[in-house]
Amino acid sequence: MNSIDFVSSAIISTHSNPKLVSFSKPKTKSYSLNYSFHLPKLRVSAIKDQNPKPKIPNAEDDVTKHPLDENGGGGFDLGWLPAFPHVLVASMSNFTFGYHIGVMNGPIVSIARELGFEGNSFIEGLVVSIFIAGAFIGSLSTGSLVDELGCRLTFQIDAIPLILGAIISANAHSLDEILWGRFLVGLGIGVNAVLVPIYISEVAPTKYRGALGSLCQIGTCLGIIASLSLGIPSETDPHWWRTMLYIASVPGFIVGLGMQFAVDSPRWLCKSGRINDAKKVVRELWGASEVDGAIEEFQSVSKNDGSDLDSRWSEILDQPHSRGCIKVVLAITLKRHSQFAGINGVLYFSSLTFQNVGVQSSALASLFVGLTNFAGALCALYLIDREGRQKLIIGSYLGMAISMFLVVYAVIFPLDEQLSNNLSILGTIMYIFSFAIGAGPVTGIIIPELSSTRTRGKIMGFSFSTHWVCNFVVGLFFLELVEKFGVAPVYASFGSVSLLAAAFSRYFLVETKGRSLEEIERSLNPKA
């Protein structure tokens, strides 16, 4: 599951009535299935250059090998290793993200009781959803921060609201304090959601950009698993939530300190005129043989885009970024699909499905879901540079669609109760795994790849802010739709959206495997 997607799931659960739906045999029309699918490829590659520049490797060409492939027939290819520590530090931000997503899953009841708003579902939902309001603002501001300050310093500044928000939340003795703490955390998370994919895409060697980019999703999964594991004692200790929130400040300190020893993006360094620093970073992370060619590419694209650091929001639609509008539509559509394919609804109903077969602990059920997501993210890390982004995201959405229709079948057809429950669990696990192997991680990787160097921060910020809005809308109306139409129709709509997303990705997405960011930019912009 996507890191962001647990947020609306948490919102949903705060308003939920466990008796609202069930995966046993329907007595009335109270079954609906809720999930969406990404449309297959946006064939941005269809924007063919009439006067092509240097030939860009075809997506089907064997231009890359996975980091664990044998190199030259002997030993392992460790070309990814120099960049790994820097990417790992950045991925700690995603660990923080995942931790804060899962940290409210169980303790919200204890928090409501201790702070005096127990039984008020609106206030409980507000405590969770204020996180999204902060994330929306943080996402929109990231592009300007990255343009002016670079990724490294932005990471360090962003650690401040993450640390303060966690401490304020942990020490809260009133509703206002917990709301302010959650808002600050959301602000920091919104910045990180945009910043981490940008940073990894710009420092990772082309050959390993997909695999290293998958660490975003893995970091988020580990954060969710950590928070859910630590949340188990909250079922018996009403004050344990404070300890959990104090712990949430630790990753912020690690990122702030770790970035002091990490490199900045060589592309940003070159754009800011620090050519020698850019050469040093390329030599350290990509190898001495890559320095001259990389710097030449950076300068060529920078010269075409403009030499000043700060881009304007209007530039994502203006020349020389002639494909800007298409890139924005692509980014928004990909993010929207990941929400309307129903990931949040499935996450919510997964706990009910497990309860039907005897798993009564919601924390254990959520933990099982988190482990499934983690397994899918590991598979994505292995496959993304082997099979390419397009195949992975199309296969992911097709798997999600099949999973949704399997659950619908289990709900509406007259089957043995045990068989129906087993099919529901199988469909739920397949769905989460399918999402984690493609739709979740690939979206975060391919959007920065399809964005130009100059407007990457703005496009990423805009796409993620759109994502947060969709996230909130899904969380707000999901239960009402289930109550009105039933589980089966809602889940069937998720499966249908997933099929549309697979088709969209098939016809509009360009394959980016094995291409440098500059090569991709030239292919999408004939004037580059």
Short mmCIF file of C-alpha atoms in Angstrom, two decimals:
data_model
loop_
_atom_site.label_atom_id
_atom_site.label_comp_id
_atom_site.label_asym_id
_atom_site.label_seq_id
_atom_site.Cartn_x
_atom_site.Cartn_y
_atom_site.Cartn_z
CA MET A 1 0.00 0.00 0.00
CA ASN A 2 1.12 3.52 -0.54
CA SER A 3 2.42 5.40 2.43
CA ILE A 4 0.00 8.20 1.89
CA ASP A 5 -2.94 5.85 1.59
CA PHE A 6 -2.97 4.79 5.23
CA VAL A 7 -4.01 8.35 6.13
CA SER A 8 -7.52 8.21 4.74
CA SER A 9 -7.77 4.68 6.03
CA ALA A 10 -7.19 6.08 9.50
CA ILE A 11 -9.78 8.79 8.87
CA ILE A 12 -12.26 6.20 7.72
CA SER A 13 -11.68 4.03 10.76
CA THR A 14 -12.37 6.91 13.15
CA HIS A 15 -15.84 7.30 11.69
CA SER A 16 -16.47 3.66 11.05
CA ASN A 17 -19.13 1.43 12.41
CA PRO A 18 -17.87 -2.17 12.30
CA LYS A 19 -21.43 -3.35 11.96
CA LEU A 20 -21.90 -1.27 8.85
CA VAL A 21 -20.50 -3.96 6.60
CA SER A 22 -19.57 -7.61 6.76
CA PHE A 23 -17.96 -10.05 4.43
CA SER A 24 -20.31 -12.84 5.35
CA LYS A 25 -23.42 -13.56 3.33
CA PRO A 26 -25.42 -10.44 2.59
CA LYS A 27 -28.83 -10.13 4.15
CA THR A 28 -29.56 -6.98 2.26
CA LYS A 29 -27.84 -4.90 -0.31
CA SER A 30 -25.12 -3.90 2.16
CA TYR A 31 -22.11 -5.09 0.19
CA SER A 32 -19.87 -2.87 -1.90
CA LEU A 33 -16.34 -2.98 -3.11
CA ASN A 34 -14.17 0.11 -3.00
CA TYR A 35 -10.96 0.47 -4.96
CA SER A 36 -9.46 2.05 -8.04
CA PHE A 37 -7.01 1.14 -10.74
CA HIS A 38 -4.43 3.19 -12.70
CA LEU A 39 -5.10 3.45 -16.42
CA PRO A 40 -2.38 1.78 -18.48
CA LYS A 41 0.38 3.81 -19.97
CA LEU A 42 0.10 7.45 -20.76
CA ARG A 43 1.90 7.33 -23.99
CA VAL A 44 3.85 10.50 -23.50
CA SER A 45 6.32 8.71 -25.67
CA ALA A 46 3.78 9.26 -28.40
CA ILE A 47 5.08 12.82 -28.46
CA LYS A 48 7.76 11.82 -30.89
CA ASP A 49 10.47 14.24 -31.83
CA GLN A 50 10.23 15.22 -35.45
CA ASN A 51 13.92 16.08 -35.37
CA PRO A 52 15.25 13.64 -32.86
CA LYS A 53 18.35 14.32 -30.82
CA PRO A 54 20.82 11.59 -29.91
CA LYS A 55 19.16 8.19 -29.95
CA ILE A 56 17.60 7.25 -26.64
CA PRO A 57 17.63 3.55 -25.83
CA ASN A 58 14.36 1.84 -26.50
CA ALA A 59 12.42 0.64 -23.48
CA GLU A 60 12.85 -2.91 -24.70
CA ASP A 61 16.60 -2.61 -25.16
CA ASP A 62 18.69 -4.37 -22.58
CA VAL A 63 20.22 -1.14 -21.35
CA THR A 64 20.27 -1.99 -17.67
CA LYS A 65 21.03 -4.84 -15.39
CA HIS A 66 19.72 -5.25 -11.92
CA PRO A 67 22.12 -4.44 -9.07
CA LEU A 68 22.33 -8.11 -8.19
CA ASP A 69 23.05 -9.30 -11.72
CA GLU A 70 26.49 -10.68 -12.33
CA ASN A 71 28.86 -8.11 -13.76
CA GLY A 72 30.90 -9.36 -16.63
CA GLY A 73 30.33 -12.92 -15.60
CA GLY A 74 32.04 -12.65 -12.24
CA GLY A 75 30.97 -11.21 -8.90
CA PHE A 76 28.17 -8.79 -8.28
CA ASP A 77 27.60 -5.36 -9.76
CA LEU A 78 27.97 -2.97 -6.83
CA GLY A 79 27.65 0.25 -8.80
CA TRP A 80 24.64 1.20 -6.65
CA LEU A 81 26.61 1.03 -3.40
CA PRO A 82 28.19 4.55 -3.34
CA ALA A 83 24.77 6.21 -3.63
CA PHE A 84 23.07 3.84 -1.20
CA PRO A 85 24.00 5.57 2.12
CA HIS A 86 22.72 8.92 0.83
CA VAL A 87 19.49 7.37 -0.44
CA LEU A 88 19.11 5.47 2.84
CA VAL A 89 19.26 8.69 4.88
CA ALA A 90 16.63 10.26 2.60
CA SER A 91 14.45 7.16 2.94
CA MET A 92 14.39 7.66 6.70
CA SER A 93 12.01 10.51 5.91
CA ASN A 94 9.66 7.92 4.42
CA PHE A 95 10.10 5.82 7.54
CA THR A 96 8.90 8.87 9.50
CA PHE A 97 6.01 9.20 7.06
CA GLY A 98 4.97 5.58 7.51
CA TYR A 99 5.34 5.76 11.27
CA HIS A 100 3.05 8.77 11.56
CA ILE A 101 0.50 7.14 9.26
CA GLY A 102 0.27 4.04 11.44
CA VAL A 103 0.77 5.70 14.82
CA MET A 104 -2.86 6.86 15.10
CA ASN A 105 -4.35 3.55 13.97
CA GLY A 106 -4.87 2.11 17.46
CA PRO A 107 -4.19 4.83 20.07
CA ILE A 108 -6.82 7.29 18.77
CA VAL A 109 -9.36 5.78 21.20
CA SER A 110 -7.03 6.29 24.17
CA ILE A 111 -6.15 9.79 22.99
CA ALA A 112 -9.83 10.72 22.67
CA ARG A 113 -10.59 9.38 26.14
CA GLU A 114 -7.67 11.16 27.81
CA LEU A 115 -8.14 14.51 26.05
CA GLY A 116 -11.90 14.59 26.51
CA PHE A 117 -13.43 14.02 23.08
CA GLU A 118 -14.28 10.33 23.31
CA GLY A 119 -17.35 9.41 21.28
CA ASN A 120 -17.13 12.50 19.08
CA SER A 121 -16.39 10.93 15.72
CA PHE A 122 -16.04 14.32 14.02
CA ILE A 123 -13.28 15.45 16.41
CA GLU A 124 -11.56 12.07 16.19
CA GLY A 125 -11.59 12.36 12.42
CA LEU A 126 -10.30 15.93 12.64
CA VAL A 127 -7.33 14.85 14.77
CA VAL A 128 -6.37 12.45 11.99
CA SER A 129 -7.32 14.54 8.96
CA ILE A 130 -5.57 17.74 10.11
CA PHE A 131 -2.48 15.80 9.11
CA ILE A 132 -3.65 15.96 5.49
CA ALA A 133 -4.23 19.73 5.66
CA GLY A 134 -0.62 20.21 6.75
CA ALA A 135 0.62 17.81 4.09
CA PHE A 136 -1.26 19.71 1.37
CA ILE A 137 0.46 22.98 2.32
CA GLY A 138 3.83 21.27 2.70
CA SER A 139 3.61 19.65 -0.74
CA LEU A 140 2.81 22.96 -2.46
CA SER A 141 5.74 24.72 -0.79
CA THR A 142 8.36 22.09 -1.61
CA GLY A 143 9.06 23.13 -5.19
CA SER A 144 10.13 26.66 -4.21
CA LEU A 145 12.21 25.40 -1.28
CA VAL A 146 14.09 22.90 -3.45
CA ASP A 147 14.70 25.46 -6.19
CA GLU A 148 16.20 27.95 -3.74
CA LEU A 149 17.91 25.76 -1.13
CA GLY A 150 18.56 22.40 -2.77
CA CYS A 151 17.41 19.04 -1.42
CA ARG A 152 19.98 18.65 1.34
CA LEU A 153 19.20 21.85 3.22
CA THR A 154 15.47 21.41 2.64
CA PHE A 155 15.65 18.01 4.33
CA GLN A 156 17.32 19.57 7.36
CA ILE A 157 14.83 22.42 7.63
CA ASP A 158 11.93 20.02 7.20
CA ALA A 159 13.15 17.97 10.16
CA ILE A 160 12.10 20.85 12.44
CA PRO A 161 8.28 20.56 12.07
CA LEU A 162 8.57 16.76 12.16
CA ILE A 163 10.42 16.83 15.47
CA LEU A 164 8.38 19.64 17.04
CA GLY A 165 5.08 18.19 15.84
CA ALA A 166 5.84 14.78 17.34
CA ILE A 167 6.92 16.26 20.69
CA ILE A 168 3.94 18.64 20.91
CA SER A 169 1.57 15.75 20.10
CA ALA A 170 3.20 13.48 22.68
CA ASN A 171 2.98 16.15 25.37
CA ALA A 172 -0.55 17.30 24.48
CA HIS A 173 -3.03 17.88 27.29
CA SER A 174 -5.74 19.52 25.22
CA LEU A 175 -7.42 19.16 21.86
CA ASP A 176 -5.72 22.30 20.53
CA GLU A 177 -2.26 20.95 21.32
CA ILE A 178 -2.81 17.59 19.63
CA LEU A 179 -4.24 19.38 16.57
CA TRP A 180 -1.25 21.72 16.30
CA GLY A 181 1.15 18.83 16.72
CA ARG A 182 -0.55 16.77 14.03
CA PHE A 183 -0.67 19.77 11.70
CA LEU A 184 3.09 20.37 12.05
CA VAL A 185 3.79 16.69 11.41
CA GLY A 186 1.61 16.82 8.31
CA LEU A 187 3.45 19.91 7.11
CA GLY A 188 6.76 18.07 7.35
CA ILE A 189 5.37 14.91 5.77
CA GLY A 190 3.98 16.91 2.84
CA VAL A 191 7.43 18.30 2.11
CA ASN A 192 9.07 14.88 2.44
CA ALA A 193 6.53 13.16 0.18
CA VAL A 194 7.70 15.42 -2.66
CA LEU A 195 11.33 15.81 -1.65
CA VAL A 196 12.45 12.19 -1.27
CA PRO A 197 11.53 11.01 -4.81
CA ILE A 198 13.15 14.13 -6.29
CA TYR A 199 16.36 13.62 -4.32
CA ILE A 200 16.68 9.94 -5.11
CA SER A 201 15.92 10.41 -8.81
CA GLU A 202 18.64 13.09 -9.06
CA VAL A 203 21.45 11.38 -7.09
CA ALA A 204 20.90 7.74 -8.12
CA PRO A 205 22.87 6.39 -11.09
CA THR A 206 20.60 5.88 -14.09
CA LYS A 207 21.12 2.14 -14.03
CA TYR A 208 19.81 1.79 -10.48
CA ARG A 209 17.36 4.68 -10.24
CA GLY A 210 14.30 2.44 -10.12
CA ALA A 211 15.66 0.06 -7.48
CA LEU A 212 16.97 2.87 -5.27
CA GLY A 213 13.73 4.79 -5.79
CA SER A 214 11.83 1.78 -4.45
CA LEU A 215 13.46 2.42 -1.08
CA CYS A 216 10.88 5.21 -0.66
CA GLN A 217 8.11 2.63 -0.49
CA ILE A 218 10.18 0.24 1.61
CA GLY A 219 10.96 3.00 4.11
CA THR A 220 7.27 3.83 4.39
CA CYS A 221 6.34 0.16 4.85
CA LEU A 222 8.91 -0.27 7.61
CA GLY A 223 7.63 2.86 9.34
CA ILE A 224 4.06 1.58 9.24
CA ILE A 225 5.12 -1.85 10.51
CA ALA A 226 7.14 -0.24 13.32
CA SER A 227 4.25 1.96 14.46
CA LEU A 228 1.72 -0.88 14.28
CA SER A 229 4.03 -3.18 16.22
CA LEU A 230 4.65 -0.55 18.87
CA GLY A 231 0.92 0.15 18.95
CA ILE A 232 -0.02 -3.31 20.21
CA PRO A 233 0.58 -2.36 23.92
CA SER A 234 -1.82 0.58 23.48
CA GLU A 235 -4.69 -1.91 23.64
CA THR A 236 -3.93 -2.46 27.32
CA ASP A 237 -1.99 0.69 28.32
CA PRO A 238 -4.12 3.85 27.89
CA HIS A 239 -1.08 6.15 28.14
CA TRP A 240 1.19 4.26 25.75
CA TRP A 241 0.32 6.65 22.91
CA ARG A 242 2.53 9.35 24.43
CA THR A 243 5.57 7.04 24.28
CA MET A 244 4.78 6.20 20.66
CA LEU A 245 4.63 9.87 19.70
CA TYR A 246 7.86 10.71 21.52
CA ILE A 247 9.53 7.90 19.56
CA ALA A 248 8.20 9.51 16.36
CA SER A 249 10.61 12.43 16.85
CA VAL A 250 13.69 10.18 16.61
CA PRO A 251 13.73 9.67 12.79
CA GLY A 252 13.54 13.45 12.34
CA PHE A 253 16.76 13.85 14.32
CA ILE A 254 18.39 11.08 12.27
CA VAL A 255 17.47 12.74 8.95
CA GLY A 256 18.56 16.19 10.11
CA LEU A 257 21.93 14.90 11.28
CA GLY A 258 22.40 12.38 8.47
CA MET A 259 21.89 14.99 5.77
CA GLN A 260 24.87 16.88 7.17
CA PHE A 261 27.01 14.07 5.73
CA ALA A 262 24.95 13.42 2.58
CA VAL A 263 25.54 14.98 -0.83
CA ASP A 264 23.28 17.43 -2.59
CA SER A 265 21.78 16.81 -6.01
CA PRO A 266 24.51 17.17 -8.68
CA ARG A 267 21.89 18.59 -11.03
CA TRP A 268 20.95 21.34 -8.58
CA LEU A 269 24.62 22.06 -7.88
CA CYS A 270 25.29 22.44 -11.60
CA LYS A 271 22.21 24.62 -12.05
CA SER A 272 23.38 26.86 -9.19
CA GLY A 273 26.81 27.30 -10.79
CA ARG A 274 28.74 25.01 -8.41
CA ILE A 275 30.26 22.95 -11.20
CA ASN A 276 33.21 21.62 -9.19
CA ASP A 277 30.91 20.44 -6.41
CA ALA A 278 28.68 18.75 -8.99
CA LYS A 279 31.69 16.99 -10.51
CA LYS A 280 32.76 15.80 -7.06
CA VAL A 281 29.35 14.31 -6.36
CA VAL A 282 29.14 12.58 -9.75
CA ARG A 283 32.65 11.18 -9.30
CA GLU A 284 31.80 9.90 -5.82
CA LEU A 285 28.40 8.36 -6.64
CA TRP A 286 28.52 7.46 -10.33
CA GLY A 287 32.23 6.96 -11.04
CA ALA A 288 35.01 9.05 -12.57
CA SER A 289 34.17 7.91 -16.09
CA GLU A 290 30.73 9.52 -15.85
CA VAL A 291 31.86 13.02 -14.83
CA ASP A 292 32.42 14.72 -18.19
CA GLY A 293 29.35 13.27 -19.90
CA ALA A 294 27.06 13.96 -16.94
CA ILE A 295 28.17 17.57 -16.51
CA GLU A 296 27.81 18.18 -20.24
CA GLU A 297 24.25 16.85 -20.13
CA PHE A 298 23.39 18.91 -17.04
CA GLN A 299 24.70 22.10 -18.62
CA SER A 300 23.00 21.42 -21.92
CA VAL A 301 19.58 21.01 -20.31
CA SER A 302 20.18 23.89 -17.89
CA LYS A 303 21.13 26.20 -20.76
CA ASN A 304 17.92 25.35 -22.58
CA ASP A 305 15.73 25.68 -19.47
CA GLY A 306 17.28 28.86 -18.09
CA SER A 307 20.17 29.41 -15.74
CA ASP A 308 18.37 30.93 -12.74
CA LEU A 309 17.45 28.60 -9.91
CA ASP A 310 13.87 29.52 -9.10
CA SER A 311 11.18 28.48 -11.55
CA ARG A 312 7.68 29.98 -11.72
CA TRP A 313 4.50 27.96 -11.39
CA SER A 314 3.40 29.15 -14.83
CA GLU A 315 6.49 27.54 -16.39
CA ILE A 316 5.04 24.05 -16.08
CA LEU A 317 2.68 25.09 -18.88
CA ASP A 318 4.91 27.52 -20.78
CA GLN A 319 7.70 27.25 -23.32
CA PRO A 320 10.35 25.92 -23.50
CA HIS A 321 8.56 23.21 -21.55
CA SER A 322 6.23 22.54 -24.43
CA ARG A 323 5.10 19.28 -22.88
CA GLY A 324 4.45 20.87 -19.50
CA CYS A 325 0.67 20.59 -19.65
CA ILE A 326 0.89 16.91 -20.59
CA LYS A 327 3.33 16.26 -17.75
CA VAL A 328 0.99 17.90 -15.25
CA VAL A 329 -1.98 15.90 -16.54
CA LEU A 330 0.09 12.72 -16.32
CA ALA A 331 1.19 13.44 -12.77
CA ILE A 332 -2.30 14.32 -11.56
CA THR A 333 -3.90 11.35 -13.30
CA LEU A 334 -1.39 8.90 -11.85
CA LYS A 335 -1.93 10.25 -8.35
CA ARG A 336 -5.70 10.33 -8.74
CA HIS A 337 -5.78 6.73 -9.94
CA SER A 338 -3.78 5.57 -6.93
CA GLN A 339 -6.54 6.98 -4.70
CA PHE A 340 -9.69 6.15 -6.64
CA ALA A 341 -8.53 2.58 -7.17
CA GLY A 342 -9.73 2.18 -3.57
CA ILE A 343 -6.60 1.47 -1.56
CA ASN A 344 -7.97 3.21 1.54
CA GLY A 345 -11.26 1.34 1.48
CA VAL A 346 -9.54 -2.01 1.11
CA LEU A 347 -7.20 -1.20 3.99
CA TYR A 348 -10.16 -0.39 6.20
CA PHE A 349 -12.19 -3.48 5.32
CA SER A 350 -9.13 -5.73 5.61
CA SER A 351 -9.40 -5.59 9.40
CA LEU A 352 -13.07 -6.64 9.23
CA THR A 353 -12.20 -9.45 6.86
CA PHE A 354 -9.58 -10.80 9.25
CA GLN A 355 -12.00 -10.49 12.17
CA ASN A 356 -14.47 -12.69 10.31
CA VAL A 357 -11.91 -15.54 10.32
CA GLY A 358 -10.92 -15.14 13.96
CA VAL A 359 -8.22 -12.43 13.97
CA GLN A 360 -9.83 -10.17 16.60
CA SER A 361 -6.87 -7.82 17.20
CA SER A 362 -7.12 -4.88 14.80
CA ALA A 363 -3.44 -4.10 15.44
CA LEU A 364 -2.39 -7.61 14.41
CA ALA A 365 -4.62 -7.47 11.34
CA SER A 366 -3.12 -4.12 10.32
CA LEU A 367 0.36 -5.47 10.96
CA PHE A 368 -0.33 -8.40 8.64
CA VAL A 369 -1.46 -5.96 5.97
CA GLY A 370 1.74 -3.95 6.50
CA LEU A 371 3.90 -7.05 6.08
CA THR A 372 2.08 -7.89 2.83
CA ASN A 373 2.76 -4.38 1.59
CA PHE A 374 6.42 -4.71 2.55
CA ALA A 375 6.77 -7.98 0.64
CA GLY A 376 5.32 -6.32 -2.45
CA ALA A 377 7.74 -3.39 -2.11
CA LEU A 378 10.69 -5.79 -1.97
CA CYS A 379 9.49 -7.43 -5.19
CA ALA A 380 9.18 -4.00 -6.80
CA LEU A 381 12.78 -3.20 -5.84
CA TYR A 382 13.92 -6.37 -7.60
CA LEU A 383 11.76 -6.00 -10.72
CA ILE A 384 11.53 -2.29 -11.51
CA ASP A 385 14.89 -2.00 -13.32
CA ARG A 386 14.50 -5.44 -14.88
CA GLU A 387 10.97 -5.23 -16.28
CA GLY A 388 10.52 -1.47 -16.49
CA ARG A 389 7.99 0.95 -15.04
CA GLN A 390 5.24 0.35 -17.60
CA LYS A 391 5.03 -3.42 -17.21
CA LEU A 392 5.06 -3.15 -13.44
CA ILE A 393 2.32 -0.54 -13.17
CA ILE A 394 0.10 -2.21 -15.77
CA GLY A 395 0.50 -5.60 -14.12
CA SER A 396 -0.13 -4.01 -10.74
CA TYR A 397 -3.45 -2.48 -11.79
CA LEU A 398 -4.57 -5.64 -13.54
CA GLY A 399 -3.80 -7.59 -10.36
CA MET A 400 -5.74 -5.06 -8.31
CA ALA A 401 -8.74 -5.35 -10.64
CA ILE A 402 -8.74 -9.15 -10.50
CA SER A 403 -8.46 -9.03 -6.71
CA MET A 404 -11.40 -6.65 -6.38
CA PHE A 405 -13.62 -8.74 -8.63
CA LEU A 406 -12.64 -11.85 -6.64
CA VAL A 407 -13.87 -10.22 -3.43
CA VAL A 408 -17.06 -9.09 -5.19
CA TYR A 409 -17.63 -12.67 -6.32
CA ALA A 410 -17.15 -13.93 -2.76
CA VAL A 411 -19.65 -11.38 -1.45
CA ILE A 412 -22.55 -11.61 -3.89
CA PHE A 413 -22.58 -15.26 -5.01
CA PRO A 414 -24.07 -18.07 -2.89
CA LEU A 415 -20.96 -19.79 -1.54
CA ASP A 416 -20.12 -21.70 1.59
CA GLU A 417 -19.42 -19.15 4.36
CA GLN A 418 -15.90 -20.43 5.01
CA LEU A 419 -15.10 -20.42 1.29
CA SER A 420 -16.49 -16.90 0.98
CA ASN A 421 -14.31 -15.69 3.84
CA ASN A 422 -11.22 -17.36 2.40
CA LEU A 423 -11.80 -15.80 -1.02
CA SER A 424 -12.30 -12.41 0.62
CA ILE A 425 -9.00 -12.73 2.46
CA LEU A 426 -7.22 -13.98 -0.67
CA GLY A 427 -8.59 -11.08 -2.71
CA THR A 428 -7.61 -8.54 -0.04
CA ILE A 429 -4.04 -9.86 0.22
CA MET A 430 -3.69 -10.05 -3.57
CA TYR A 431 -4.94 -6.49 -3.89
CA ILE A 432 -2.53 -5.04 -1.33
CA PHE A 433 0.38 -7.00 -2.76
CA SER A 434 -0.50 -5.94 -6.32
CA PHE A 435 -0.66 -2.29 -5.28
CA ALA A 436 2.67 -2.50 -3.46
CA ILE A 437 4.48 -4.08 -6.39
CA GLY A 438 3.59 -1.38 -8.90
CA ALA A 439 0.94 1.29 -8.42
CA GLY A 440 2.41 2.37 -5.10
CA PRO A 441 6.18 2.68 -5.75
CA VAL A 442 6.22 3.25 -9.53
CA THR A 443 4.04 6.37 -9.33
CA GLY A 444 6.52 8.07 -7.01
CA ILE A 445 9.43 7.11 -9.25
CA ILE A 446 8.08 7.90 -12.71
CA ILE A 447 6.63 11.36 -12.05
CA PRO A 448 10.03 12.97 -11.27
CA GLU A 449 11.51 11.05 -14.20
CA LEU A 450 8.98 12.57 -16.59
CA SER A 451 9.45 16.10 -15.19
CA SER A 452 12.02 18.58 -16.48
CA THR A 453 14.98 19.54 -14.29
CA ARG A 454 13.75 23.10 -13.94
CA THR A 455 10.12 22.35 -13.04
CA ARG A 456 10.52 18.98 -11.30
CA GLY A 457 9.85 20.38 -7.83
CA LYS A 458 6.77 22.30 -8.96
CA ILE A 459 5.24 19.38 -10.87
CA MET A 460 5.89 16.99 -7.98
CA GLY A 461 4.45 19.45 -5.47
CA PHE A 462 1.32 20.02 -7.53
CA SER A 463 0.73 16.31 -8.15
CA PHE A 464 1.12 15.46 -4.46
CA SER A 465 -1.14 18.30 -3.34
CA THR A 466 -3.76 16.89 -5.71
CA HIS A 467 -3.15 13.49 -4.18
CA TRP A 468 -3.84 14.82 -0.68
CA VAL A 469 -7.13 16.35 -1.82
CA CYS A 470 -8.24 13.06 -3.40
CA ASN A 471 -7.07 11.25 -0.27
CA PHE A 472 -9.26 13.44 1.91
CA VAL A 473 -12.31 13.17 -0.38
CA VAL A 474 -12.11 9.37 -0.48
CA GLY A 475 -11.81 9.22 3.30
CA LEU A 476 -14.70 11.63 3.77
CA PHE A 477 -17.27 9.93 1.53
CA PHE A 478 -16.25 6.28 1.55
CA LEU A 479 -18.44 5.10 4.43
CA GLU A 480 -21.43 7.03 3.13
CA LEU A 481 -21.12 5.30 -0.25
CA VAL A 482 -20.82 1.89 1.41
CA GLU A 483 -23.89 2.55 3.53
CA LYS A 484 -25.92 3.72 0.55
CA PHE A 485 -24.83 1.22 -2.13
CA GLY A 486 -23.21 -1.68 -0.26
CA VAL A 487 -19.70 -3.12 -0.30
CA ALA A 488 -19.89 -5.08 -3.56
CA PRO A 489 -20.79 -2.18 -5.89
CA VAL A 490 -18.11 0.05 -4.32
CA TYR A 491 -15.42 -2.62 -4.64
CA ALA A 492 -16.55 -3.35 -8.19
CA SER A 493 -16.07 0.34 -9.01
CA PHE A 494 -12.53 0.11 -7.61
CA GLY A 495 -11.83 -2.83 -9.89
CA SER A 496 -13.19 -0.87 -12.85
CA VAL A 497 -11.03 2.15 -12.07
CA SER A 498 -8.03 -0.19 -11.84
CA LEU A 499 -8.76 -1.48 -15.35
CA LEU A 500 -9.01 2.09 -16.64
CA ALA A 501 -5.72 2.91 -14.93
CA ALA A 502 -4.05 -0.05 -16.63
CA ALA A 503 -5.35 1.12 -20.02
CA PHE A 504 -4.24 4.69 -19.32
CA SER A 505 -0.73 3.53 -18.43
CA ARG A 506 -0.55 1.33 -21.53
CA TYR A 507 -1.37 4.12 -23.96
CA PHE A 508 0.11 7.23 -22.36
CA LEU A 509 3.07 6.34 -20.13
CA VAL A 510 6.55 6.44 -21.62
CA GLU A 511 9.05 3.82 -20.46
CA THR A 512 11.89 5.48 -18.55
CA LYS A 513 13.99 2.45 -17.62
CA GLY A 514 17.67 2.88 -18.45
CA ARG A 515 17.41 6.53 -19.55
CA SER A 516 19.05 9.44 -17.82
CA LEU A 517 16.73 12.21 -16.68
CA GLU A 518 18.22 14.44 -19.38
CA GLU A 519 17.57 11.86 -22.10
CA ILE A 520 13.96 11.57 -20.98
CA GLU A 521 13.59 15.35 -20.96
CA ARG A 522 14.96 15.66 -24.49
CA SER A 523 12.58 12.98 -25.73
CA LEU A 524 9.61 14.88 -24.33
CA ASN A 525 10.78 18.33 -25.39
CA PRO A 526 11.96 18.69 -28.99
CA LYS A 527 13.57 22.04 -28.18
CA ALA A 528 15.71 20.64 -25.37
#
